[in-house]
Amino acid sequence: MKIAVCVKQVPDAAVHKRIDSGTKRLDRSGEGALNPVDANAVEEALRIKEAAGEGEVVVVSMGPEKALDSLRKALAMGADRALLVSDSAAAGSDLVATSYALAKALERESPDLVLFGQQASDSDGAVLWAAVAERLRRPMISQAAELKLEGGQITGKRQTEFGYDVIRATLPAVVAVADSINDPRYPSLKGIMGAKKKQQDVVSLADLGVEAERAGEQGSRTEVLALSDPPPRGDTQKIEDDGSGAEKIVEFLAGKRLL
Amino acid sequence: MSTLVFLEHHGNELQKGSLGVLAKAQALGGDIAAVVLGSGVEALAADAGRYGASTVYVADDQKLEAPLPQPRVDAIAQLVRDKGIETVLFAQSILSADIAAALAARLEAGLNWQLVDIAAKDGQVVGKQSALGDSVLVDVGWTSTPRLALFRAGVADPVETGGSASVEKIEVAFEEHSLAAEMLEQAHEESSGPSIEDAAVIVAGGRGLGAPEGFGMIEELAKALGGAVAATRAVVDAGWYPYAAQVGQTGKNVSPGLYVACGISGAIQHKVGMQNSKTIVAINKDPNAPIFEFADFGVVGDLHQIVPKLTELVRARRG
């Protein structure tokens, strides 16, 4: 069983996220971190491998070279090796371009199962796995809160707006996991020390056979035209409860004629 | 300009969110069509005419019965090619996001998401995207057609136009990989009380309640305010409250006149389901909770003290 886990480096939660007005792209110069729900995907891959007693977990990412720092966190948790697609020509890639390059990297690995975390904390997008599944022509399950592997098939419990769906797909398949699926382990000191020695490959778009015109802004089908401030939401008030909090809420509601 | 709106249905009902997008689509002018995909859905298709679609395409097929994304990608891709559709619009949902993203790869088409609005100017289509926790509005465009867009949940209400649509049936040729996933079971809880989607007042509880029993005081406050009770995904996952009350990304989208959030941090997954509420009041002991950034009135304090007292005061006022 070979499992590829696709992960993303996002700005650390403590970093104030901003869009650079010149490039109109997210400013990624600050401290980076592993996208939180991607740790759940790594954890699930490790559990599947441990239950099977064999297999390989490869973490795959696309981004600047410093994204290796975040890949090393996955290695410290127990993933076997890392593959980073890093190329200045890939900067500014939208969904169409990113899914194309990532699918090329995954084709090279040819895993039985591809896992994603449900959502990226920087773009608020929850779309990449479905585009990748389509490019690989594989079945997909999203929002998985539980996974079970059996006889060449994977069964997932999908959380939806209406309750749970139980979906079964034949392998190879692509699955996006929800953060409710597990609690990711903390890397042990031994894991952290060992991570540095694990195989970490950095490949370019050319290495993957991705044509220049299919990457970056050239390979993208969307564009950012302008940035502006959102309309003000009106005043927000925040008070400390000094014992009169309930009264203050009543006054506020009465002022708005909501009582 | 020809536009197609994907209408999602659940049971025997078209989803309010996708009918709202149909209303938004009118801003683009030109031909506005809709598509309904499922099994035994022809009656639903006729309904869409009342909300502004001039043509409704329907694929009625057993293979489209379960709400799985990939067979729907085949159907919409086929429609876009056969009918020369330039823009396809979706209302954000678990199902629709999967369809839109896979369709982007299938058609090499640009997809913009988290849109709150769309307009056409001199033949150019521009979307308004709310990004980075609503701290910035981004004008987004497409460099080729077809254009794909996912609207943020609940940004628009359906508008009854009183029109009627011509219904056109289509046959879908499915790809092999699109049928490689199957639905084994659907466990959908039906709500017992009035639906929270229609409530004018909602009192919602999260982890900060400390224990399932905490919902007792939430129910009391909701009763005093004449409202319904909602919950976050965390507490529903923990078994504290039924799924039907869940608000957020994997739950309902609500936009009541008043939303009282008790012990809710306001993480993005919850926020997307309630940010369109007219007035938001928050009670949380953590002064740094993100909910205070978008609550109209926030109280930093112990909800176990504040909520029962608030219930009492509201009762006294309302006699």
XYZ file of C-alpha atoms in Angstrom:
578
model
C 0.000 0.000 0.000
C 1.477 3.298 -1.094
C -0.186 6.468 0.185
C 0.548 9.979 -1.057
C -0.518 12.821 1.222
C -0.810 16.210 -0.467
C 0.005 19.033 1.934
C 0.372 22.773 1.758
C 2.467 25.297 3.604
C 0.325 28.205 4.734
C 1.190 31.368 6.674
C 1.497 30.582 10.370
C -1.677 31.288 12.361
C 0.131 34.082 14.221
C 1.057 35.898 10.984
C -1.240 38.694 9.872
C -2.282 37.537 6.399
C -2.244 40.147 3.640
C -2.359 40.291 -0.128
C 0.578 42.084 -1.732
C -0.923 44.990 -3.680
C 1.843 44.780 -6.302
C 1.723 41.099 -7.208
C -1.922 40.745 -6.027
C -0.876 37.466 -4.420
C -0.876 36.347 -0.812
C 2.253 37.557 0.969
C 4.070 34.350 1.932
C 7.248 35.980 3.248
C 6.447 35.400 6.933
C 6.674 32.279 9.054
C 5.039 29.245 7.409
C 3.315 26.249 8.939
C 1.741 23.004 7.815
C -1.908 23.638 6.908
C -3.689 22.411 10.085
C -6.069 19.837 8.555
C -3.211 18.416 6.454
C -1.794 17.033 9.717
C -5.017 14.996 10.019
C -4.401 13.599 6.535
C -0.816 12.638 7.458
C -2.082 11.041 10.671
C -4.698 9.001 8.795
C -2.102 7.788 6.288
C 0.183 6.685 9.129
C -2.674 4.835 10.818
C -3.560 3.003 7.598
C 0.067 2.011 7.102
C 0.415 0.892 10.732
C -2.780 -1.182 10.583
C -1.608 -2.864 7.376
C 1.841 -3.498 8.879
C 3.472 -2.396 5.650
C 3.458 0.367 3.092
C 4.906 3.750 2.335
C 3.685 7.266 3.109
C 4.961 10.009 0.785
C 4.139 13.664 1.433
C 3.774 15.723 -1.721
C 3.629 19.501 -1.943
C 4.027 22.385 -4.332
C 5.513 25.703 -3.274
C 8.702 27.652 -2.602
C 11.678 25.730 -1.248
C 11.035 26.900 2.286
C 7.917 24.692 2.209
C 10.356 21.863 3.027
C 10.179 23.080 6.656
C 6.506 22.139 6.745
C 7.100 18.851 4.928
C 9.634 17.980 7.642
C 6.895 18.220 10.225
C 5.042 15.471 8.352
C 8.286 13.448 8.195
C 8.747 13.946 11.934
C 5.258 12.554 12.497
C 6.356 9.411 10.644
C 5.952 9.881 6.888
C 8.662 8.058 4.943
C 9.761 10.652 2.412
C 8.847 13.998 0.859
C 8.458 15.282 -2.673
C 8.307 19.039 -3.289
C 7.475 20.547 -6.650
C 9.289 23.864 -6.553
C 9.728 26.170 -9.497
C 9.619 29.952 -9.803
C 7.542 29.462 -12.970
C 4.787 27.884 -10.848
C 4.181 31.049 -8.799
C 0.681 32.450 -9.256
C -0.792 29.128 -10.398
C -4.572 28.895 -9.985
C -6.627 25.724 -9.554
C -6.285 24.638 -13.197
C -2.491 25.051 -13.232
C -1.872 23.720 -9.702
C -3.993 20.613 -10.192
C -2.205 19.890 -13.473
C 1.302 20.014 -11.982
C 0.276 18.143 -8.831
C -1.405 15.414 -10.878
C 1.818 15.039 -12.880
C 3.771 14.572 -9.647
C 1.240 12.024 -8.391
C 1.287 10.120 -11.680
C 5.006 9.687 -11.200
C 4.430 8.278 -7.712
C 1.428 6.170 -8.743
C 0.019 5.681 -5.206
C -2.911 3.409 -4.280
C -4.439 6.190 -2.235
C -4.100 9.987 -2.322
C -5.122 11.907 0.809
C -5.763 15.629 1.184
C -6.819 17.820 4.102
C -10.276 19.247 3.527
C -9.461 22.929 3.387
C -6.541 25.332 3.103
C -6.517 27.929 5.856
C -5.087 30.662 3.597
C -7.290 30.537 0.486
C -10.436 29.204 2.205
C -10.571 26.920 -0.803
C -11.741 23.341 -0.581
C -11.344 22.421 -4.190
C -7.926 21.021 -5.082
C -8.494 17.303 -4.480
C -11.542 17.175 -6.729
C -9.608 18.739 -9.611
C -6.699 16.352 -8.998
C -9.025 13.328 -8.819
C -10.507 14.341 -12.147
C -7.083 14.715 -13.763
C -6.035 11.305 -12.442
C -9.435 9.906 -13.467
C -9.971 8.383 -10.042
C -13.014 8.225 -7.785
C -13.101 10.636 -4.844
C -14.584 10.988 -1.388
C -14.571 14.359 0.369
C -15.228 15.524 3.968
C -14.298 12.066 5.249
C -14.840 11.750 9.004
C -13.999 8.016 8.984
C -12.121 5.749 6.587
C -11.914 1.983 6.226
C -9.828 0.001 3.750
C -10.902 -3.456 2.700
C -10.113 -5.673 -0.264
C -9.008 -3.017 -2.717
C -11.810 -0.639 -1.747
C -12.036 2.340 0.538
C -15.162 3.265 2.447
C -15.579 6.751 3.848
C -18.135 8.487 6.002
C -18.764 11.884 4.380
C -20.074 14.739 6.488
C -22.640 16.806 4.619
C -25.124 19.572 5.360
C -27.782 16.943 5.982
C -26.015 14.214 7.924
C -23.640 11.423 6.954
C -23.196 9.592 3.680
C -21.302 6.327 3.490
C -19.415 6.127 0.187
C -17.341 3.259 -1.158
C -14.779 3.720 -3.914
C -12.444 1.359 -5.689
C -8.703 1.958 -5.312
C -6.796 3.856 -6.487
C -8.831 6.744 -5.098
C -8.539 10.323 -3.846
C -9.887 11.243 -0.398
C -10.112 14.578 1.437
C -10.305 14.177 5.215
C -12.134 16.406 7.701
C -10.366 17.469 10.889
C -12.819 15.406 12.919
C -11.306 12.163 11.548
C -8.520 11.900 14.166
C -6.195 13.751 16.515
C -2.817 14.142 14.849
C 0.110 12.829 16.904
C 2.860 15.167 18.080
C 6.236 14.369 16.571
C 8.554 12.705 19.099
C 12.057 14.074 19.656
C 13.376 10.981 17.881
C 10.984 11.664 15.014
C 12.163 15.255 14.714
C 15.827 14.221 14.716
C 15.167 11.438 12.206
C 13.177 13.653 9.833
C 16.268 15.493 8.653
C 17.795 12.281 7.350
C 14.712 11.157 5.428
C 14.620 11.471 1.663
C 13.452 14.912 0.500
C 13.311 15.420 -3.256
C 12.815 18.809 -4.854
C 11.718 18.625 -8.487
C 11.110 21.300 -11.117
C 8.180 21.537 -13.511
C 10.456 20.364 -16.327
C 11.382 17.277 -14.289
C 7.683 16.390 -14.234
C 7.151 17.137 -17.908
C 4.926 20.152 -17.201
C 5.012 22.506 -20.173
C 5.864 26.139 -19.296
C 2.616 27.452 -20.788
C 0.589 25.251 -18.433
C 2.109 26.687 -15.240
C 1.963 29.932 -13.290
C -0.121 32.828 -14.532
C 0.244 31.629 -18.119
C -1.323 28.294 -17.277
C -4.047 29.829 -15.135
C -7.596 30.648 -16.197
C -8.438 33.138 -13.452
C -6.950 36.505 -12.566
C -7.017 39.048 -9.780
C -8.113 42.440 -11.100
C -8.279 44.695 -8.075
C -8.304 44.771 -4.286
C -10.539 46.877 -2.107
C -11.667 47.223 1.487
C -14.832 45.357 2.443
C -17.871 47.473 3.295
C -17.832 48.307 7.007
C -19.940 45.914 9.051
C -21.073 48.701 11.300
C -19.724 49.152 14.784
C -18.675 46.135 16.718
C -18.706 46.557 20.453
C -16.928 44.335 22.946
C -17.304 44.702 26.688
C -15.908 42.836 29.692
C -18.567 41.329 31.920
C -18.476 43.086 35.291
C -21.651 41.414 36.483
C -23.856 43.578 34.291
C -23.191 41.768 30.996
C -26.727 40.390 30.746
C -28.235 43.852 31.331
C -25.966 45.345 28.678
C -27.104 42.732 26.161
C -30.739 43.525 26.931
C -30.061 47.264 26.471
C -28.350 46.554 23.147
C -31.207 44.352 21.919
C -33.810 46.854 23.056
C -31.928 49.637 21.217
C -32.135 47.574 18.053
C -35.814 46.804 18.690
C -35.036 43.124 18.864
C -36.971 42.501 22.076
C -23.840 35.652 -22.895
C -25.191 32.255 -21.833
C -25.192 31.215 -18.217
C -26.010 27.933 -16.513
C -26.874 27.618 -12.816
C -26.527 24.239 -11.117
C -29.589 23.683 -8.939
C -28.922 21.364 -6.039
C -31.798 19.487 -4.507
C -32.261 17.514 -1.338
C -35.203 15.182 -1.092
C -37.962 16.873 -3.025
C -36.760 20.411 -2.615
C -34.514 22.682 -4.624
C -31.949 24.223 -2.297
C -32.599 27.828 -1.370
C -28.916 28.720 -1.887
C -28.856 27.642 -5.509
C -32.140 29.435 -6.254
C -30.484 32.523 -4.736
C -27.615 32.148 -7.207
C -30.192 31.949 -9.987
C -31.378 35.383 -8.844
C -27.764 36.682 -8.868
C -27.267 35.293 -12.382
C -29.817 37.748 -13.781
C -27.159 40.484 -13.433
C -25.208 38.864 -16.267
C -28.066 39.284 -18.724
C -28.518 37.046 -21.754
C -29.714 33.482 -21.563
C -30.062 32.117 -18.036
C -30.550 28.368 -17.915
C -30.551 25.969 -14.984
C -29.768 22.295 -14.649
C -31.316 19.720 -12.331
C -29.635 16.315 -12.042
C -31.086 13.306 -10.288
C -33.581 10.528 -10.466
C -37.286 11.373 -10.618
C -36.613 15.124 -10.635
C -38.675 16.368 -13.556
C -41.262 18.025 -11.337
C -38.488 19.993 -9.608
C -37.276 21.304 -12.945
C -40.581 22.960 -13.739
C -40.288 24.775 -10.398
C -37.067 26.515 -11.412
C -38.883 28.594 -14.041
C -40.584 30.524 -11.259
C -37.176 31.676 -10.031
C -35.790 33.093 -13.256
C -34.526 30.258 -15.463
C -35.681 30.399 -19.080
C -34.573 26.844 -19.847
C -34.122 24.020 -17.396
C -32.057 21.048 -18.492
C -32.899 17.824 -16.741
C -31.021 14.572 -16.640
C -33.163 11.910 -15.060
C -30.993 8.887 -14.467
C -30.585 6.233 -11.773
C -26.840 6.887 -11.883
C -27.562 10.447 -10.698
C -29.746 9.430 -7.773
C -27.056 9.544 -5.046
C -25.572 13.008 -4.390
C -22.102 12.117 -5.711
C -20.086 14.720 -7.614
C -18.414 12.872 -10.462
C -21.450 11.686 -12.479
C -22.680 15.297 -12.291
C -19.396 16.530 -13.767
C -20.094 14.358 -16.823
C -23.567 15.850 -17.210
C -22.536 19.506 -16.855
C -19.412 19.126 -19.033
C -21.601 17.663 -21.752
C -24.073 20.546 -21.466
C -21.346 23.187 -21.608
C -19.947 21.649 -24.793
C -23.279 20.951 -26.523
C -24.949 24.258 -25.684
C -21.915 26.553 -25.834
C -22.429 27.754 -22.280
C -19.997 30.476 -21.218
C -20.543 30.716 -17.469
C -21.536 28.074 -14.903
C -22.558 29.190 -11.415
C -22.852 27.151 -8.209
C -23.937 27.850 -4.632
C -21.258 26.681 -2.202
C -21.995 23.284 -0.659
C -20.056 20.115 -0.028
C -21.425 18.591 -3.230
C -21.233 21.677 -5.437
C -17.627 22.524 -4.509
C -16.551 19.036 -5.573
C -18.461 19.288 -8.859
C -17.156 22.769 -9.689
C -13.528 21.881 -8.973
C -13.588 18.635 -10.960
C -15.340 20.456 -13.795
C -12.542 23.058 -13.811
C -10.023 20.273 -14.472
C -12.235 18.537 -17.038
C -12.853 21.710 -19.073
C -9.559 23.520 -18.276
C -11.839 26.276 -17.013
C -11.090 28.937 -14.411
C -12.901 28.600 -11.073
C -13.335 31.469 -8.618
C -14.855 30.790 -5.200
C -16.178 32.616 -2.138
C -17.963 35.045 -4.443
C -20.453 37.445 -2.937
C -21.422 39.064 -6.225
C -20.961 38.966 -9.989
C -21.429 41.552 -12.731
C -20.818 42.030 -16.448
C -19.073 45.201 -17.643
C -18.341 45.763 -21.346
C -18.545 42.051 -22.020
C -16.127 41.295 -19.177
C -17.394 39.280 -16.224
C -16.093 40.325 -12.806
C -16.673 38.482 -9.555
C -16.439 39.950 -6.044
C -14.616 37.584 -3.733
C -14.447 38.032 0.000
C -11.038 36.827 1.174
C -8.770 36.456 4.209
C -11.501 36.301 6.801
C -13.477 39.080 5.075
C -10.602 41.537 5.528
C -10.335 42.192 1.802
C -12.617 42.265 -1.235
C -11.005 40.976 -4.401
C -12.227 41.643 -7.937
C -11.603 38.403 -9.795
C -11.841 37.627 -13.480
C -11.525 34.770 -15.929
C -9.061 34.706 -18.819
C -11.074 32.268 -20.935
C -14.477 30.625 -21.196
C -16.156 28.683 -19.811
C -16.018 30.533 -16.518
C -16.892 28.699 -13.312
C -17.909 30.307 -10.019
C -18.892 29.167 -6.554
C -20.973 31.654 -4.607
C -20.619 31.854 -0.885
C -23.495 30.143 0.896
C -26.488 32.314 1.679
C -25.394 35.492 -0.139
C -28.639 35.834 -2.044
C -32.270 35.000 -1.488
C -34.361 33.410 -4.224
C -36.522 35.857 -6.165
C -39.811 34.676 -7.611
C -40.127 36.058 -11.125
C -43.349 34.260 -11.920
C -41.954 33.027 -15.208
C -42.006 29.544 -16.571
C -39.185 27.561 -18.073
C -39.027 25.242 -21.004
C -37.802 21.905 -19.746
C -35.330 20.014 -21.905
C -34.321 16.447 -21.106
C -30.761 15.352 -21.726
C -29.105 11.930 -21.807
C -25.713 11.715 -20.123
C -22.807 9.554 -21.242
C -20.861 8.669 -18.100
C -17.111 8.219 -17.772
C -15.852 5.015 -16.209
C -14.080 6.705 -13.278
C -17.170 8.801 -12.548
C -19.041 5.648 -11.600
C -16.246 4.126 -9.512
C -17.696 5.460 -6.242
C -21.039 4.322 -4.859
C -23.324 5.463 -2.068
C -23.889 2.664 0.443
C -25.942 4.494 3.006
C -27.317 7.924 3.827
C -27.931 8.735 7.470
C -29.862 11.951 7.436
C -31.488 13.132 10.599
C -34.750 14.909 10.128
C -35.167 17.804 12.501
C -37.971 17.560 15.007
C -38.663 21.203 15.831
C -39.071 24.088 13.391
C -36.165 24.322 10.947
C -33.427 26.702 12.068
C -33.164 27.928 8.486
C -36.458 29.752 8.845
C -36.020 31.006 12.417
C -35.975 34.773 13.039
C -33.923 34.312 16.213
C -31.266 31.668 16.845
C -29.416 30.910 20.070
C -26.373 28.747 19.376
C -24.078 26.802 21.687
C -20.492 25.600 21.256
C -17.689 23.928 23.185
C -17.699 26.722 25.737
C -20.868 25.234 27.248
C -18.535 22.712 28.874
C -20.958 19.773 28.829
C -24.051 18.556 26.962
C -26.194 19.743 29.895
C -25.192 23.294 28.979
C -27.737 23.157 26.165
C -30.453 23.293 28.853
C -29.838 27.019 29.385
C -29.459 27.592 25.626
C -32.919 26.103 25.093
C -34.320 28.269 27.899
C -32.918 31.450 26.360
C -34.159 30.434 22.906
C -37.621 29.865 24.351
C -37.619 33.252 26.053
C -36.585 34.964 22.799
C -39.013 32.914 20.728
C -36.184 31.409 18.727
C -34.583 28.130 17.719
C -31.448 26.360 18.988
C -28.347 25.782 16.880
C -24.989 24.139 17.552
C -21.426 24.045 16.231
C -19.917 21.036 14.500
C -17.621 20.329 17.452
C -20.489 19.763 19.870
C -22.561 17.827 17.323
C -19.560 15.567 16.661
C -19.240 15.110 20.422
C -22.865 13.977 20.566
C -24.102 16.925 22.656
C -26.784 18.010 20.194
C -28.511 16.619 17.061
C -27.062 17.076 13.585
C -30.160 18.898 12.341
C -29.164 21.882 14.508
C -25.636 22.138 13.103
C -24.657 25.468 11.586
C -21.585 25.883 9.401
C -19.759 24.424 6.479
C -21.059 20.914 7.121
C -24.400 22.066 8.374
C -27.114 24.586 7.778
C -26.736 28.104 6.495
C -28.740 30.554 8.517
C -29.407 34.267 8.289
C -31.754 35.171 11.150
C -32.452 38.689 12.402
C -30.633 37.832 15.634
C -27.951 35.210 16.271
C -26.766 34.762 19.856
C -23.504 32.777 19.933
C -22.714 31.247 23.339
C -19.317 29.676 23.922
C -18.522 29.703 20.204
C -15.037 30.756 19.078
C -16.180 31.721 15.586
C -13.843 29.526 13.505
C -14.227 29.883 9.752
C -16.152 26.573 9.457
C -18.868 27.972 11.701
C -18.706 31.544 10.464
C -19.556 30.615 6.871
C -22.883 29.246 8.047
C -24.048 32.282 10.059
C -22.183 35.386 8.907
C -25.215 36.654 7.004
C -27.178 37.032 10.245
C -28.442 40.592 10.625
C -27.360 41.094 14.217
C -24.831 38.908 16.035
C -24.380 38.856 19.818
C -21.524 36.804 21.263
C -20.712 35.607 24.757
C -17.304 33.994 25.214
C -14.733 33.863 27.980
C -11.787 34.177 25.557
C -11.291 37.876 24.680
C -9.277 36.844 21.599
C -11.984 34.596 20.134
C -12.447 35.421 16.416
C -16.208 35.752 16.934
C -15.632 39.171 18.524
C -14.249 40.442 15.211
C -17.639 40.149 13.544
C -20.157 40.168 16.405
C -22.145 43.397 16.646
C -22.142 43.110 20.414
C -19.698 40.933 22.327
C -19.450 40.185 26.017
C -16.253 38.693 27.416
C -17.336 36.655 30.389
C -18.670 33.429 31.851
C -21.711 32.321 29.897
C -22.855 30.166 32.831
C -23.446 33.423 34.745
C -24.642 35.572 31.872
C -27.027 33.299 29.937
C -29.432 32.383 32.809
C -29.558 36.027 33.897
C -30.207 37.148 30.337
C -33.048 34.625 30.067
C -34.583 36.005 33.241
C -34.312 39.613 32.046
C -35.797 38.798 28.632
C -38.693 36.957 30.300
C -39.342 39.873 32.640
C -39.336 42.313 29.736
C -41.616 40.253 27.597
C -43.929 39.626 30.554
